[in-house]
Coordinates of C-alpha atoms in Angstrom, one line a residue:
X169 CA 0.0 0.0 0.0
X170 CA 1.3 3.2 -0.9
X171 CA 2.0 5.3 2.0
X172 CA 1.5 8.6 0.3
X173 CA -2.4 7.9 -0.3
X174 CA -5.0 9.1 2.2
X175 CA -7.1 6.7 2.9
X176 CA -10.3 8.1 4.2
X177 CA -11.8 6.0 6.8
X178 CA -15.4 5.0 6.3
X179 CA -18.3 7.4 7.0
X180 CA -19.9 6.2 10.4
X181 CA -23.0 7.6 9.9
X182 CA -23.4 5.6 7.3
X183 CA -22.8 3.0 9.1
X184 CA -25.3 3.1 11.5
X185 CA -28.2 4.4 9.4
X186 CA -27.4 1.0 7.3
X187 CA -27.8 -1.0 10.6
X188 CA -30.9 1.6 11.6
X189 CA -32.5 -0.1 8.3
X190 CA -31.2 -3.4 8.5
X191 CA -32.9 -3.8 12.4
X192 CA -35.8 -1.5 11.7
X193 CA -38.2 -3.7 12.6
X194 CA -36.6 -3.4 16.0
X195 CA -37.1 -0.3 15.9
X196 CA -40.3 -0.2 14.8
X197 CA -41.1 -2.4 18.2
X198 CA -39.9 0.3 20.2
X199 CA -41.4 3.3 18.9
X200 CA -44.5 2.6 20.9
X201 CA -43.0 2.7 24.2
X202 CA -40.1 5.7 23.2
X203 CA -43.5 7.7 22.2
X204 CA -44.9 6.9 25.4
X205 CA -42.0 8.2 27.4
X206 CA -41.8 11.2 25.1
X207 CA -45.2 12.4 25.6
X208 CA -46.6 11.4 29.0
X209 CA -43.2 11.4 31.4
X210 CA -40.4 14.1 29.1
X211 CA -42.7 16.2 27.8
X212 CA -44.7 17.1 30.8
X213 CA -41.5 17.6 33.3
X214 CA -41.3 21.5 31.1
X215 CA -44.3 22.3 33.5
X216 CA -42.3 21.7 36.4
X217 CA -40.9 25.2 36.6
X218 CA -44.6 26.3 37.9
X219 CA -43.2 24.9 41.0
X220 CA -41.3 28.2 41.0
X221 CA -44.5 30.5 40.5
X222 CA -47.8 31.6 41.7
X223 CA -48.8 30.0 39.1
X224 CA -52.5 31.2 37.7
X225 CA -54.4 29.5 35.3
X226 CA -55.9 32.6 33.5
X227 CA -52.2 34.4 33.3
X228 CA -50.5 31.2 32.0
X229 CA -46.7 29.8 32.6
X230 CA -45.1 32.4 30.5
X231 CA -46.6 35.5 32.8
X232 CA -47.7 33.5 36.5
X233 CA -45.5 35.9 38.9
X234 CA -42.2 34.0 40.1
X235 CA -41.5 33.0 43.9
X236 CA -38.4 31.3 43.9
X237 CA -38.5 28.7 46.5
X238 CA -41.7 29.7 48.5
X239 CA -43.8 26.4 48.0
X240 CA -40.8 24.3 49.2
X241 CA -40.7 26.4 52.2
X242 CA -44.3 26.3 53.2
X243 CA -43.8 22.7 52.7
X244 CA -41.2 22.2 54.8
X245 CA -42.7 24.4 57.6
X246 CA -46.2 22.6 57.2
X247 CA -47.0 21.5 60.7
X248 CA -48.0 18.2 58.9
X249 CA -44.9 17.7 56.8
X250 CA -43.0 15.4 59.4
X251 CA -46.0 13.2 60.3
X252 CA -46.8 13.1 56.4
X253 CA -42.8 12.1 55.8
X254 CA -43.0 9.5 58.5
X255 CA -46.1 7.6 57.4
X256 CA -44.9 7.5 53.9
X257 CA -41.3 6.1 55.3
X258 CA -43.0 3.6 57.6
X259 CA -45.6 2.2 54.6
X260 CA -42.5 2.1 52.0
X261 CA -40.3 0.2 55.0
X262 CA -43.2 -2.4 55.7
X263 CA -43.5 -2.6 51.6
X264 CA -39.9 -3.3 51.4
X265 CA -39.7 -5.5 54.4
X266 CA -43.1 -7.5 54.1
X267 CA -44.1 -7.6 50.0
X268 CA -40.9 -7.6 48.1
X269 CA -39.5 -10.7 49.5
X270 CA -42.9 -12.2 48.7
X271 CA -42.7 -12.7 44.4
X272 CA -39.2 -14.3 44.9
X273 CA -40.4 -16.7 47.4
X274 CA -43.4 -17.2 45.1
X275 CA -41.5 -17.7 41.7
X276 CA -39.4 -20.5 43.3
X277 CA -42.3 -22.0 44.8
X278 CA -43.5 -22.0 41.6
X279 CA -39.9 -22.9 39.9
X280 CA -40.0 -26.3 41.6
X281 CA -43.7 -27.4 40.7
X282 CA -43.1 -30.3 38.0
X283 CA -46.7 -30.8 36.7
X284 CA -47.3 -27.9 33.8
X285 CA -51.2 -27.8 34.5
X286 CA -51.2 -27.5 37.9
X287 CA -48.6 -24.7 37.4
X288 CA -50.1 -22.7 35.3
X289 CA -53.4 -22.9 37.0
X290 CA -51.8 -21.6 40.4
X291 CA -49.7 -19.0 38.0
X292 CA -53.3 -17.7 36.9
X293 CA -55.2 -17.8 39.8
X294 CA -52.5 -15.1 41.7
X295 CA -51.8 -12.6 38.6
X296 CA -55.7 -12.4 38.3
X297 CA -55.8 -9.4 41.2
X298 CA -53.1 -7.9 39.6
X299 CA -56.0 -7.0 36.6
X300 CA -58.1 -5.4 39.4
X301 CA -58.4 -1.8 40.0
X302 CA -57.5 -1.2 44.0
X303 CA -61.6 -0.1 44.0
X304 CA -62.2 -3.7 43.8
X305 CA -59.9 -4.7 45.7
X306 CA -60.3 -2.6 49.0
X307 CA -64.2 -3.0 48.1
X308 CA -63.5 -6.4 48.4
X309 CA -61.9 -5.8 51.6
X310 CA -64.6 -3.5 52.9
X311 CA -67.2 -6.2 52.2
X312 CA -64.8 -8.9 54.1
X313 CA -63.8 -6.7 57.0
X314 CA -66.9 -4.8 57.8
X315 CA -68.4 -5.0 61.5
X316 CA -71.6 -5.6 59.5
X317 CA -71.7 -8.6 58.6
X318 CA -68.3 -9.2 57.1
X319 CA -66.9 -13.1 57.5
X320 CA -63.8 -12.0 59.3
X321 CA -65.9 -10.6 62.4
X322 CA -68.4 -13.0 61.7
X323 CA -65.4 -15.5 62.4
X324 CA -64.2 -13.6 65.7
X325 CA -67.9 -13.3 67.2
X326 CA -68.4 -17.5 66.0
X327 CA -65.1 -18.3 68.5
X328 CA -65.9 -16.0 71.5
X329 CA -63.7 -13.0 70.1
X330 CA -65.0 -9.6 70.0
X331 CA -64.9 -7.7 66.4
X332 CA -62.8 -5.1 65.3
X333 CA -63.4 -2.6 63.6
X334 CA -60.7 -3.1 61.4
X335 CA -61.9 -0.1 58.8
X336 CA -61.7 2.7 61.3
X337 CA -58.5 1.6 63.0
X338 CA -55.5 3.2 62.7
X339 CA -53.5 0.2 64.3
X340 CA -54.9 -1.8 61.3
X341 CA -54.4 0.2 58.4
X342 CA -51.0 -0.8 58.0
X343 CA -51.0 -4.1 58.2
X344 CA -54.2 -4.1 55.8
X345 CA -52.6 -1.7 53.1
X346 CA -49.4 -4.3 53.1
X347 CA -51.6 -7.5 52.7
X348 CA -53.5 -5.8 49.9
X349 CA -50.3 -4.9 48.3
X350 CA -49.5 -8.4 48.5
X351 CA -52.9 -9.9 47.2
X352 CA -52.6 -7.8 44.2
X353 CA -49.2 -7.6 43.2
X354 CA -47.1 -10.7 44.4
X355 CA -48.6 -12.7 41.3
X356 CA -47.6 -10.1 39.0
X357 CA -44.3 -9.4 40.4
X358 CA -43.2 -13.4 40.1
X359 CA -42.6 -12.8 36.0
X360 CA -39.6 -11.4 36.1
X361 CA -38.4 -13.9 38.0
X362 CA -39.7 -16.7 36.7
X363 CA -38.2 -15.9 33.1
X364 CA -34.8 -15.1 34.8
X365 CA -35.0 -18.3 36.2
X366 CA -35.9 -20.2 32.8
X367 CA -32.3 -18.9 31.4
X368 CA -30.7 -21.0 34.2
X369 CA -28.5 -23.7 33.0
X370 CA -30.2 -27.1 33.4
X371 CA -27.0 -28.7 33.3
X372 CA -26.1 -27.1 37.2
X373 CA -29.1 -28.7 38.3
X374 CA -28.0 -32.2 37.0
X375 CA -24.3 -31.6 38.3
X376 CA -25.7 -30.9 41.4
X377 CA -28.5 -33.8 41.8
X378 CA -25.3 -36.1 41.1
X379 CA -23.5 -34.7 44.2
X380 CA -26.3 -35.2 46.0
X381 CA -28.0 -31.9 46.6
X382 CA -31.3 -31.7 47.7
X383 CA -34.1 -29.2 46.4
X384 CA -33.5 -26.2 48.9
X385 CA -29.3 -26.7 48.3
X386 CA -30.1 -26.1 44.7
X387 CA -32.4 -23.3 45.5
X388 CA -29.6 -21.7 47.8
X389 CA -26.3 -22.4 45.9
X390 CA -28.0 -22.6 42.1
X391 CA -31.1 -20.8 42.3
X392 CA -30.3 -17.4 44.2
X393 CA -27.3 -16.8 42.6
X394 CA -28.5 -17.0 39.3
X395 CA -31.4 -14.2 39.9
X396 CA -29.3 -12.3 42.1
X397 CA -28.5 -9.4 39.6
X398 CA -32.3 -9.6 38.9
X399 CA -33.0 -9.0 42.6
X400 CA -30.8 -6.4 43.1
X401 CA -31.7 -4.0 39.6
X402 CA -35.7 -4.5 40.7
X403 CA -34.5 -3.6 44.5
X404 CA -33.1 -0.5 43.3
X405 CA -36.0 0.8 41.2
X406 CA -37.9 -0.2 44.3
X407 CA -36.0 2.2 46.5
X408 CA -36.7 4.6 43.7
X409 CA -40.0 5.2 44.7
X410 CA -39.8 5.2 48.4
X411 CA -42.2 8.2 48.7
X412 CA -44.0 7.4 45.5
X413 CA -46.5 5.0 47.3
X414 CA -49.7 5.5 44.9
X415 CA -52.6 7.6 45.5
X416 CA -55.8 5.7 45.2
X417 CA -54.8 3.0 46.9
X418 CA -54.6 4.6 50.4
X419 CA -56.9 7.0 49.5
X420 CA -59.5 4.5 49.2
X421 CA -58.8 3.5 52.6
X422 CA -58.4 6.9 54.3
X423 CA -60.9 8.2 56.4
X424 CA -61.3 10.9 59.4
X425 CA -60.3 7.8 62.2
X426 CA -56.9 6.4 60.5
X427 CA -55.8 9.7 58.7
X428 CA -53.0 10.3 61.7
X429 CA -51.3 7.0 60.2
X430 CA -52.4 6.9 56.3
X431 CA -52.1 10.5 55.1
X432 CA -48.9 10.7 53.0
X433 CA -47.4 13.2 50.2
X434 CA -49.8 11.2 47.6
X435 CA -53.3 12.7 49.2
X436 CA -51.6 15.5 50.9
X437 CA -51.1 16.8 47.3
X438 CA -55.1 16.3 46.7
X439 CA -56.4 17.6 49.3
X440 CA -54.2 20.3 50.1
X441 CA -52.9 21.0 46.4
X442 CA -55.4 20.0 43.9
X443 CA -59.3 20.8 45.5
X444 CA -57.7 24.5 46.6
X445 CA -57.0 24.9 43.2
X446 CA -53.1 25.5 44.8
X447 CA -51.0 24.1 41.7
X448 CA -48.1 25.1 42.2
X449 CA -47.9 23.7 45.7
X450 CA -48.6 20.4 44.5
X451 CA -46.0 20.5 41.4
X452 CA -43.5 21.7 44.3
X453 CA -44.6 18.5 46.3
X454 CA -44.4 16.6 43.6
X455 CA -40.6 17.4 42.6
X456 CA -39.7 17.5 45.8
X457 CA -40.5 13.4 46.0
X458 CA -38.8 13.0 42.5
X459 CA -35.5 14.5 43.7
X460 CA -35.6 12.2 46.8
X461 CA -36.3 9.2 44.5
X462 CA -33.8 10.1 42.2
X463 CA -31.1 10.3 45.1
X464 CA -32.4 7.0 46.4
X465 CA -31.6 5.7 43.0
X466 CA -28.6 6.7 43.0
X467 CA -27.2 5.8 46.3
X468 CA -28.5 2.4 46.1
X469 CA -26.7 1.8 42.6
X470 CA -23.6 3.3 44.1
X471 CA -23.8 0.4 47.0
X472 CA -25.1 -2.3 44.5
X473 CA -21.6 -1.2 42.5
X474 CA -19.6 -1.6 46.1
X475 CA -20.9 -4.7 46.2
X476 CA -19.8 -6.5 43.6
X477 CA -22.9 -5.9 41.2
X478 CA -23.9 -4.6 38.0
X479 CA -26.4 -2.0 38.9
X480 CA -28.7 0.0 36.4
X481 CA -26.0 1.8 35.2

């Protein structure tokens, strides 16, 4: 090769526009969801910066008067604001402690069933209340629990216990948010799992059944390890959302006797933000539980990195 000639080195935008085409289908597959994103979680975070108005609907963004950093401070000085932090800390906590573990325990319950029909039956039967909206499922609840003729009290009066009012209580609306949580999403949450299982090697089973391992020694030394990284990416996202606990479901259960223990930034927002008209309050609420989520994200990747794992990024 002569040394003298240039040799221009290959366009790479070229390049990739030709492997754009080649994959396009590919592409085409995730259009939907990059749409999705686009419009209903980028777009929207441009009206965050009401957060730093008085924001009025008939003046608009461009011309609502600017307050800098008033709505964070009245929400920091809220007499409620600690009580409302605490709750929400306490429900993620009891979320974290009580319902995640649940799906992994469920998918290797359901890993080690052998006959397909009977698996897939019990696999059906708990994603079903996942497909529920939480109406039905704390009217389902409500129905079950009621002092009025509901079959848990009816239960308690048949052997000599008094009822409780397990509604009105606010001793009881934690431990019946958690258990709801769990009835509805447990079932859903074993998919992931269960296909991270199926790319297990079969052959480490074998090797193992040979050296005489029994079921839970394959669970321990084959199973876990092999979903670990699984564990730990869907833990982190988890800890994403530690004040991000959903608003309907609690405020379905919220009432005048429990709201000490339920209220958290979720219905604060409504009824403090939303029916006062007060919008830029709630948008400041709002961003202020996205930073703290973000951070959480964050830190946890950082110690899932110090720990020997992959991460989400």
């Amino acid at each position: 090769m002569n040394p003298d000639v240039d040799v221009k080195p290959p366009k790479q935008d070229s390049g990739r526009m030709k492997r754009i085409i080649k994959n396009r289908a590919i592409y085409m597959m995730i259009l939907p969801g990059f749409l999705y994103f686009l419009i209903f979680k980028y777009i929207p975070m441009s009206g965050l910066v009401i957060a730093f108005q008085d924001y009025q609907a008939f003046l608009g963004v461009m011309n609502s008067p600017w307050v800098g950093f008033k709505h964070f401070e009245r929400l920091f000085t809220e007499p409620m604001f600690f009580t409302i932090l605490s709750n929400t800390l306490i429900l993620f906590m009891m979320n974290l402690l009580f319902y995640f573990p649940v799906p992994i325990i469920l998918a290797l319950m359901l890993n080690e069933v052998r006959r397909e029909v009977f698996k897939r039956f019990i696999q059906t039967m708990v994603y079903i209340p996942h497909f529920m909206s939480w109406v039905i499922i704390v009217s389902i609840s409500f129905v079950m629990l009621s002092m009025d003729r509901g079959i848990i009290n009816e239960l308690l009066a048949m052997m000599g216990f008094e009822k409780i009012n397990f509604l009105m209580s606010s001793d009881w609306f934690r431990p019946m948010y958690v258990l709801q949580v769990i009835w509805r999403e447990a079932g859903w949450g074993t998919i992931i799992y269960l296909a991270a299982m199926a790319a297990i090697d079969p052959g480490l089973y074998e090797a193992s059944r040979i050296d005489g391992a029994s079921r839970f020694r394959q669970i321990w030394h084959i199973t876990l390890p092999s979903i670990r990284s699984v564990i730990v990416v869907l833990l982190i996202l988890k800890i994403g959302d530690v004040l991000e606990l959903g608003f309907e479901h609690v405020y379905l259960l919220l009432n005048s006797m429990n709201r000490e223990v339920a209220e958290i930034f979720d219905t604060y927002v409504y009824t403090a933000g939303l029916r006062q008209g007060q919008f830029s309050f709630s948008t400041a609420v709002g961003f202020f539980k996205s930073i703290i989520g973000l951070i959480m994200v964050m830190l946890a990747n950082w110690l899932a990195k110090k720990a020997g794992e992959e991460g989400i990024y």
